[in-house]
CSV table of C-alpha atoms in Angstrom, one decimal:
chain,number,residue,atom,x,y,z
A,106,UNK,CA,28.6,62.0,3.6
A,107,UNK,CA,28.0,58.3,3.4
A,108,UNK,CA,31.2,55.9,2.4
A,109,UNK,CA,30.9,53.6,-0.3
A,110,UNK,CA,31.1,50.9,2.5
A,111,UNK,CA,27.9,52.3,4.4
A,112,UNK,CA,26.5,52.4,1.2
A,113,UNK,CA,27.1,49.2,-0.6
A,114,UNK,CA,25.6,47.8,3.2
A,115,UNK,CA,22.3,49.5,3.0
A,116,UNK,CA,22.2,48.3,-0.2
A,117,UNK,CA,22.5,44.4,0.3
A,118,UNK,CA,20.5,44.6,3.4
A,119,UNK,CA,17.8,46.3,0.9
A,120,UNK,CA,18.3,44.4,-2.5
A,121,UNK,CA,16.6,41.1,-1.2
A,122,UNK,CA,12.7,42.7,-0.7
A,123,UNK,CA,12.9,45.1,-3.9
A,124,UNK,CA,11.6,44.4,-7.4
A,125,UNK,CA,13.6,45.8,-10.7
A,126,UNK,CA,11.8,49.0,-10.4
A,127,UNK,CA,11.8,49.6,-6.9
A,128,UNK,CA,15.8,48.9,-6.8
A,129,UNK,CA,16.6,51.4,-9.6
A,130,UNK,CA,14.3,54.2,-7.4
A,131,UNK,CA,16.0,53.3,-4.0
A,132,UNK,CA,19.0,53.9,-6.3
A,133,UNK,CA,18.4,56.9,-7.7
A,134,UNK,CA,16.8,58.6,-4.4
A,135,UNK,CA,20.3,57.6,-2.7
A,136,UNK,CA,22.0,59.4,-5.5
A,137,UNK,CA,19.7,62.1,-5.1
A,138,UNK,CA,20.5,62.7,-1.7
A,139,UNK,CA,23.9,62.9,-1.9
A,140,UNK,CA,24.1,65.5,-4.2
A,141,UNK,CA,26.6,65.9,-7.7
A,142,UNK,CA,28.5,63.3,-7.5
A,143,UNK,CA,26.3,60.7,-6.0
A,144,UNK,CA,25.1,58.8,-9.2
A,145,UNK,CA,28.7,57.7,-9.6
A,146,UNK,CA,29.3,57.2,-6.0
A,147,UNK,CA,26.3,55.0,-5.8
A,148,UNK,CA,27.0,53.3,-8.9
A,149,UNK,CA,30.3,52.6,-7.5
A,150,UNK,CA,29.1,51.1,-4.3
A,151,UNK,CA,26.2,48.9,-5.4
A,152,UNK,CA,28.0,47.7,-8.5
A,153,UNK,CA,24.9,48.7,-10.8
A,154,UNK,CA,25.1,50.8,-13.9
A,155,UNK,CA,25.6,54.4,-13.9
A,156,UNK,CA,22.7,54.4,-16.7
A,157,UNK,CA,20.4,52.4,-14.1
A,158,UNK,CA,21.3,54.7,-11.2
A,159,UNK,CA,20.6,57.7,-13.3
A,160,UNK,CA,17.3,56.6,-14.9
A,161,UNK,CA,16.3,55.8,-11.1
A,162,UNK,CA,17.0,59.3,-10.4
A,163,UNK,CA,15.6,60.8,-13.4
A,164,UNK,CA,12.2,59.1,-12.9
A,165,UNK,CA,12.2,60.3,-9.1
A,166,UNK,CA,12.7,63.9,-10.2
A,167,UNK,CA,10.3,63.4,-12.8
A,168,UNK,CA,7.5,62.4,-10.0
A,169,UNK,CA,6.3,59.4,-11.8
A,170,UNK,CA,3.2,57.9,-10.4
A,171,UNK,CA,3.2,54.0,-9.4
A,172,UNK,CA,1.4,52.4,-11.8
A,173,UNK,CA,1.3,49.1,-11.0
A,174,UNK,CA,4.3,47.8,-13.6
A,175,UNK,CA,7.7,47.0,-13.0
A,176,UNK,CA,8.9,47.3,-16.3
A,177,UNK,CA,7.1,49.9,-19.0
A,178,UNK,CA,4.5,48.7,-21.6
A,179,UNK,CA,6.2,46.5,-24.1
A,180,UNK,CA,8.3,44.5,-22.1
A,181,UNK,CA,9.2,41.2,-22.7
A,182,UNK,CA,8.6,38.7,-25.2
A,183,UNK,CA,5.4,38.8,-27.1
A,184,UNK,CA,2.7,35.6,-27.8
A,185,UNK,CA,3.5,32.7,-29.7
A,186,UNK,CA,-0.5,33.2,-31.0
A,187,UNK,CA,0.7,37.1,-31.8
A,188,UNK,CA,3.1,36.2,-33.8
A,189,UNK,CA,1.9,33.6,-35.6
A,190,UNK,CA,-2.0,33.7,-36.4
A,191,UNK,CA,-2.3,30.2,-37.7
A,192,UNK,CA,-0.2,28.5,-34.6
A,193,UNK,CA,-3.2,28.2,-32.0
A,194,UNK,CA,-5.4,26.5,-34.6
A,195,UNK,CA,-2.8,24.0,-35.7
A,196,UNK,CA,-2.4,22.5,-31.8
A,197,UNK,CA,-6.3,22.6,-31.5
A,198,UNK,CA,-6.1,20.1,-34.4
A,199,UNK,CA,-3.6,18.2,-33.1
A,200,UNK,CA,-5.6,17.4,-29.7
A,201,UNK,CA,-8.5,15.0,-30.3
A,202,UNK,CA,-11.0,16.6,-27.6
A,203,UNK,CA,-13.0,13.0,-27.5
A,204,UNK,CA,-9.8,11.5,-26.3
A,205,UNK,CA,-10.6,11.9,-22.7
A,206,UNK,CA,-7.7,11.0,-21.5
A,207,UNK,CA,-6.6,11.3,-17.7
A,208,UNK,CA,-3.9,11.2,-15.8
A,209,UNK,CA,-4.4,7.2,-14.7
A,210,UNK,CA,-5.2,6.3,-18.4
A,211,UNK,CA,-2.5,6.7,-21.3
A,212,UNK,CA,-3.3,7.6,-24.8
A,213,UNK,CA,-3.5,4.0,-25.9
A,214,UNK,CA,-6.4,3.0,-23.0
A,215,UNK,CA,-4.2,1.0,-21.0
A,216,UNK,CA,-3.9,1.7,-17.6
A,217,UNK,CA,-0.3,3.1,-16.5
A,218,UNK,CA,-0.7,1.1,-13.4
A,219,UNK,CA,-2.3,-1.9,-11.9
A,220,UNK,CA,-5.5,-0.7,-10.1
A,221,UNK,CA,-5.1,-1.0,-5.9
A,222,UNK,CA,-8.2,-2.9,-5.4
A,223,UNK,CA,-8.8,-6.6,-6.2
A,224,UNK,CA,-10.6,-7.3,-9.8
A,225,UNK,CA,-14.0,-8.7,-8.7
């Protein structure tokens, strides 16, 4: 059986190349593998969550196909433009398109910086 110490240094050597979901499977097949007590034993080790370690395992008993994702659908914040219909017209009006401004030219059509060549 594998010591905490053996496997909190599999598990550092590891962490560096894994994404969220990847980590919580390594977890949870290292649990796995070690039988009853090994979700608290890994927990233990790693310093993770016992609720991480055990949805690791969970979704490698489950057999969960990869699907691409790292987190589940409906992760993270949603769209400023979601949430508010009226926001993306508002900075369209606020942007004058005929401007034309670049990034040697400010807003008020001076230059931001003498020109390199000699005026003719």
């Amino acid at each position: 059986m594998l010591t905490d110490a053996e496997i909190a240094a599999r598990y550092v050597k590891i962490r560096p190349c894994l994404n969220e979901r990847q980590r919580r499977l390594w977890l949870g097949v290292e649990a796995q593998a070690l039988g009853r007590a090994g979700v608290g034993l890994v927990a233990r080790a790693t310093g993770c969550d016992v609720k991480t370690v055990r949805r690791g395992r969970d979704e490698i008993e489950a057999g969960l196909e990869p699907d691409g994702r790292v987190r589940g659908p409906g992760g993270g914040r949603p769209s400023v433009s979601a949430l508010d219909a009226g926001v993306l017209p508002a900075l369209e009006a606020l942007v004058d398109p005929g401007a034309g401004a670049t990034p040697c030219h400010r807003c008020d059509g001076r230059r931001s910086r003498p020109p390199i060549w000699p005026a003719s």
